[in-house]
Amino acid sequence: MSTYSRIHAIDVHAEGEPGRVLIGSHLHVKGATMAERLQYCEKHLDDLRRLLLREPRGYPALCGALVLPPADPAADFGLVVLEQGGFRPMSGSNLICAVTALVETGAVTVSEPVTDLTVDTAVGLVRVRAEVSGGRARRVTFANVPAFAVALDHVLDLPEYGRVPVDIVFGGQFFVQARAADLGLVVEPGAAKQLARAGAVLRTAAQQQFPVAHPLNPDINEIALTMIHGPSPTPGVSGRNTVVLPNGPVDLADPATWTGSLDRSPCGTGTCARMAALHARGELPLNTPFVHESVIGTTFTGTLLDTAQVGPYQAVLPTISGRGWITGFNQYVLDDTDPFPYGYTLGDLWGATEQER
Ligand SMILES: O=C(O)[C@H]1NCC[C@@H]1O
């Protein structure tokens, strides 16, 4: 007789970006701090991440949010983010997905018209304000951890694209950010494949050519994502961007591996990082709304509230505001006879084929 493991998840999207939210998972994630718990997930829960995000249960654009008890008693819950590239300390869209799921299922104490929450993450506490009416989270605004520019206009050497100036910036994760025009691209849905391709090259080259480490948490030391940005023709919008998430290993010598998946949302951590770069250039003052549009036309609104110091870096304190919608209440199953307990990827949709059993 075969047996099943069952995993309950609430599927949500934040301005188009899907996040599979795990609440009450009963996972014993060990660690005195969220930074230690993130490391525990990396060491012990990667099978679960792959099972949920890959085929046949997941798809390349899918992310996830693991809701945990907070390590800091000042917080309401702890958050560890699951992406195709690995576990992550923070994510704007996934935080909005988690808050939407928690509020709308009554898993946190909800008050209308505003529910205030504090989220414990591996990079610090994040204060959240959810606008709630009729039991629904209509809008989620969060005050992110400090964002800062590590380098502006650093020139990367890229195969095919040549020498391209980039910003290396932190907004809850480390980003390499480049202008679309410098890659011969525009940020439009019709260019999705070319944007994903360029994003994969930029991230891999940045990882090889520009080591990073967060001054307060040196274990956060990976350029996780690429942002490609440009102007927007939409009235009232400050700029358009897409973030490229890896969904398989990339080899700069093998163009067949230059793939990834585009963030369907305007990317919360990426927008914070982008605002930090603009502020460092004197192009975005404090208290000025920055409306960032995704490749599918959804928006997050960011604002810089103040400045701060993070180790040697001049930082800014950003807020991001956006909306989430529940798309499903699901129970995923792993049968112990299933030949793919870690899921799998196939090169038609993904960066690489991986069918480890
Ligand atoms: O909003 C964000 O921050 C993210 N969306 C998917 C990739 C990033 O984590």
XYZ file of C-alpha atoms and ligand atoms in Angstrom:
366
model
C 0.000 0.000 0.000
C 1.340 3.432 -0.804
C 1.146 6.401 1.563
C 0.701 10.070 0.917
C 2.347 13.170 2.325
C -0.018 16.115 2.093
C 0.967 19.748 1.897
C -1.625 22.479 2.265
C -0.966 25.651 0.327
C -2.831 28.795 -0.578
C -1.963 29.954 -4.063
C -1.954 33.729 -4.445
C -0.720 36.213 -7.000
C 0.635 39.655 -6.239
C 0.161 41.971 -9.209
C 0.478 38.893 -11.432
C 3.398 37.120 -9.726
C 2.369 33.719 -8.327
C 3.292 32.739 -4.774
C 2.392 29.409 -3.176
C 1.897 30.204 0.517
C 2.512 27.507 3.132
C 0.767 28.310 6.423
C 0.772 25.946 9.394
C 3.125 23.554 7.659
C 4.221 22.039 11.001
C 7.779 21.999 9.678
C 10.303 22.173 12.492
C 12.564 24.838 11.077
C 15.364 25.229 13.579
C 17.324 28.409 14.338
C 17.406 31.182 16.920
C 17.113 33.856 14.217
C 15.413 34.014 10.829
C 18.899 34.104 9.263
C 19.611 30.708 10.889
C 16.196 29.434 9.810
C 16.896 30.477 6.216
C 20.108 28.449 6.399
C 18.217 25.508 7.874
C 15.784 25.622 4.935
C 18.689 25.714 2.487
C 20.271 22.648 4.125
C 17.223 20.546 4.952
C 14.179 21.657 2.982
C 15.416 21.978 -0.574
C 13.507 18.805 -1.523
C 10.273 20.474 -0.444
C 11.113 23.649 -2.386
C 11.758 21.631 -5.539
C 8.683 19.447 -5.025
C 6.381 22.457 -4.796
C 7.895 24.750 -7.424
C 8.839 22.305 -10.173
C 6.739 20.118 -12.411
C 4.357 18.390 -12.140
C 3.036 20.557 -9.243
C 4.756 23.801 -10.178
C 5.891 25.753 -13.211
C 8.878 27.956 -14.044
C 7.350 31.292 -12.956
C 6.184 29.998 -9.570
C 7.553 31.212 -6.226
C 6.535 30.337 -2.681
C 6.331 31.782 0.818
C 6.942 29.681 3.907
C 5.165 31.227 6.905
C 6.876 30.311 10.170
C 6.646 31.330 13.801
C 8.779 34.472 14.211
C 12.198 34.252 15.843
C 11.804 37.825 17.117
C 8.903 38.040 19.602
C 8.145 41.554 18.287
C 6.961 40.022 14.993
C 3.665 38.342 14.078
C 5.181 35.757 11.742
C 8.419 34.737 10.088
C 8.914 34.529 6.332
C 11.283 32.468 4.205
C 10.876 32.795 0.447
C 11.090 29.931 -2.051
C 12.231 30.770 -5.566
C 13.386 28.555 -8.430
C 16.942 29.749 -7.721
C 16.823 28.778 -4.039
C 15.542 30.004 -0.697
C 15.607 33.819 -0.341
C 15.562 36.166 2.647
C 12.912 38.566 1.387
C 10.569 39.155 -1.538
C 7.968 41.846 -2.073
C 5.476 39.855 -4.130
C 5.779 36.803 -1.867
C 5.327 38.914 1.254
C 2.160 40.418 -0.276
C 0.960 36.886 -1.143
C 1.624 35.686 2.425
C -0.119 38.669 4.049
C -3.109 38.340 1.709
C -3.451 34.640 2.546
C -3.043 35.174 6.308
C -5.544 38.034 6.450
C -8.179 36.465 4.216
C -8.128 33.125 6.058
C -8.145 34.796 9.482
C -4.840 33.153 10.393
C -3.761 36.456 11.980
C -5.848 38.846 14.063
C -7.569 41.055 11.511
C -8.958 44.519 12.111
C -10.711 46.690 9.551
C -10.006 49.039 7.885
C -6.323 48.487 8.675
C -4.385 45.476 9.965
C -0.827 46.161 11.077
C 1.618 43.260 11.133
C 5.327 42.804 11.652
C 7.197 40.195 9.642
C 10.481 38.640 10.733
C 12.884 37.992 7.847
C 16.518 36.939 7.577
C 17.405 40.535 6.675
C 15.394 42.267 9.409
C 11.897 43.193 10.545
C 9.399 44.390 7.944
C 6.359 46.406 9.058
C 3.192 45.759 7.080
C -0.058 47.703 6.773
C -2.889 45.821 5.079
C -6.000 47.732 4.025
C -8.839 45.324 4.781
C -12.559 45.530 4.026
C -15.180 42.801 4.027
C -12.489 40.374 5.202
C -10.431 40.961 2.063
C -6.925 42.416 1.934
C -7.407 45.171 -0.653
C -3.866 46.541 -0.578
C -0.667 45.639 1.267
C 2.025 48.188 2.019
C 5.296 47.223 3.646
C 8.287 49.137 4.964
C 11.163 47.113 3.619
C 14.583 46.570 5.109
C 17.182 49.218 4.121
C 18.113 49.229 0.437
C 21.467 50.410 -0.874
C 23.609 50.693 -3.981
C 26.910 48.795 -3.864
C 28.085 50.028 -7.282
C 26.631 52.310 -9.947
C 27.505 52.014 -13.635
C 29.912 49.148 -13.064
C 30.818 47.768 -16.502
C 30.288 44.018 -17.003
C 31.831 42.071 -19.877
C 29.101 39.940 -21.419
C 29.229 37.403 -24.207
C 27.255 38.637 -27.217
C 25.979 41.830 -25.490
C 29.459 43.353 -24.998
C 30.387 45.820 -22.258
C 27.242 46.886 -20.383
C 27.019 49.306 -17.429
C 25.046 47.917 -14.491
C 24.076 48.829 -10.951
C 24.719 46.301 -8.194
C 22.066 46.986 -5.580
C 20.411 45.466 -2.515
C 16.668 45.733 -1.876
C 16.098 42.675 0.333
C 18.062 40.535 -2.145
C 21.048 41.506 -4.296
C 20.302 42.567 -7.876
C 22.224 43.377 -10.994
C 20.224 46.043 -12.821
C 20.721 47.252 -16.394
C 18.996 49.565 -18.848
C 17.084 47.658 -21.538
C 18.416 50.034 -24.221
C 22.012 49.095 -23.314
C 21.125 45.495 -24.225
C 19.353 46.475 -27.451
C 15.989 45.550 -25.846
C 12.682 47.070 -24.817
C 10.648 45.965 -21.797
C 7.565 44.649 -23.573
C 5.680 41.347 -23.358
C 6.675 40.543 -26.947
C 10.350 40.648 -25.916
C 9.876 38.253 -22.976
C 12.190 35.544 -24.311
C 14.962 37.985 -25.217
C 14.656 39.690 -21.798
C 14.906 36.341 -19.990
C 17.944 35.457 -22.109
C 19.760 38.736 -21.383
C 18.829 38.505 -17.700
C 20.412 35.067 -17.399
C 23.642 36.324 -18.964
C 23.751 39.459 -16.783
C 23.202 37.567 -13.533
C 25.780 34.902 -14.285
C 28.402 37.429 -15.404
C 27.709 39.629 -12.365
C 28.092 36.647 -10.045
C 31.440 35.842 -11.644
C 32.751 39.411 -11.836
C 31.308 41.140 -8.745
C 31.312 39.390 -5.327
C 28.807 40.786 -2.820
C 28.017 40.323 0.873
C 25.496 42.062 3.075
C 27.489 43.944 5.752
C 25.168 42.838 8.570
C 24.623 39.282 7.310
C 27.584 38.086 5.208
C 25.728 34.836 4.413
C 23.538 36.915 2.085
C 26.179 36.916 -0.614
C 24.558 36.049 -3.917
C 23.430 38.272 -6.770
C 20.079 36.529 -6.891
C 18.174 38.340 -9.617
C 18.503 40.582 -12.657
C 16.379 43.659 -13.316
C 16.135 45.122 -16.813
C 14.477 48.538 -16.819
C 13.372 51.248 -19.163
C 10.851 54.013 -19.670
C 7.111 53.410 -19.660
C 4.659 54.961 -22.115
C 1.863 54.672 -19.508
C 0.715 58.035 -18.087
C 1.442 58.374 -14.355
C 4.021 55.561 -14.356
C 7.647 56.331 -13.419
C 9.272 53.401 -15.212
C 8.831 49.853 -16.429
C 10.943 46.844 -15.537
C 11.183 43.141 -15.597
C 13.111 40.938 -13.208
C 14.561 37.701 -14.509
C 14.520 34.724 -12.136
C 16.787 31.784 -12.862
C 15.123 28.431 -13.462
C 18.183 26.342 -14.224
C 21.965 26.573 -14.354
C 23.401 29.031 -16.880
C 26.713 28.475 -18.664
C 28.035 31.617 -20.370
C 29.806 29.409 -22.912
C 26.531 27.694 -23.901
C 23.815 30.042 -25.273
C 21.279 27.185 -25.084
C 21.287 27.660 -21.283
C 20.593 31.421 -21.395
C 17.029 31.277 -20.106
C 14.978 32.296 -17.087
C 11.473 33.384 -16.100
C 10.190 36.948 -15.889
C 8.672 38.286 -12.696
C 5.045 38.966 -13.591
C 4.873 41.668 -10.900
C 6.956 44.864 -10.823
C 9.165 43.113 -8.181
C 9.108 44.601 -4.681
C 12.706 43.958 -3.666
C 13.892 44.954 -7.148
C 11.905 48.190 -7.029
C 13.445 49.016 -3.628
C 16.888 48.371 -5.092
C 16.067 50.479 -8.168
C 14.868 53.351 -5.973
C 18.111 53.131 -3.952
C 20.138 53.476 -7.172
C 18.017 56.401 -8.380
C 18.360 58.119 -5.001
C 22.131 57.571 -4.992
C 22.236 59.329 -8.392
C 20.163 62.254 -7.078
C 17.248 61.254 -9.348
C 14.658 60.238 -6.728
C 14.103 62.423 -3.653
C 12.549 61.154 -0.415
C 8.748 61.093 -0.113
C 8.181 61.001 -3.872
C 5.952 58.199 -5.202
C 7.717 55.938 -7.695
C 5.207 53.956 -9.736
C 6.929 50.920 -11.199
C 5.214 48.955 -13.959
C 5.705 45.253 -14.692
C 6.071 43.701 -18.113
C 2.353 42.792 -17.965
C 1.286 46.308 -16.979
C 0.656 45.900 -13.216
C 2.191 48.370 -10.770
C 3.781 48.640 -7.346
C 4.131 52.110 -5.842
C 7.321 52.725 -3.913
C 8.337 55.637 -1.708
C 11.602 56.404 0.053
C 10.843 57.516 3.610
C 14.300 58.168 4.993
C 18.004 57.484 4.751
C 20.076 55.129 6.910
C 23.551 53.672 7.110
C 24.208 49.956 6.523
C 27.878 49.211 7.207
C 29.779 51.333 4.684
C 26.707 51.951 2.504
C 24.372 54.937 2.447
C 20.964 53.305 2.431
C 17.324 54.323 2.006
C 14.211 53.115 3.806
C 11.667 52.180 1.116
C 8.011 51.258 1.230
C 6.200 49.244 -1.433
C 2.469 49.059 -1.977
C 0.631 46.474 -4.074
C -2.253 44.023 -4.201
C -2.663 40.260 -3.955
C -5.446 37.846 -4.903
C -5.988 34.261 -3.747
C -6.240 31.891 -6.723
C -6.609 28.553 -4.991
C -6.793 26.568 -1.765
C -4.813 23.461 -2.509
C -3.684 20.219 -1.025
C -0.605 18.887 -2.765
C 0.221 15.239 -2.403
C 3.402 13.205 -2.594
C 2.704 9.491 -2.956
C 5.650 7.468 -1.671
C 5.692 5.557 -4.971
C 5.929 8.774 -7.021
C 9.142 8.447 -9.079
C 9.761 12.222 -8.858
C 9.804 13.161 -5.146
C 11.742 16.357 -5.975
C 9.736 17.219 -9.095
C 11.588 17.684 -12.341
C 12.411 20.209 -15.021
C 12.531 19.739 -18.784
C 14.456 21.909 -21.204
C 11.405 22.837 -23.319
C 10.129 25.188 -20.575
C 13.056 25.383 -18.166
C 16.701 26.364 -18.315
C 17.795 22.747 -18.072
C 16.481 19.206 -17.801
C 16.778 17.715 -14.300
C 15.053 14.437 -13.604
C 16.772 13.355 -10.409
C 14.805 10.524 -8.760
O 8.632 41.113 -5.504
C 9.732 40.573 -5.339
O 10.558 41.032 -4.558
C 9.980 39.306 -6.068
N 9.054 38.811 -7.012
C 9.604 37.519 -7.478
C 11.070 37.719 -7.343
C 11.273 38.669 -6.175
O 11.499 37.955 -5.009
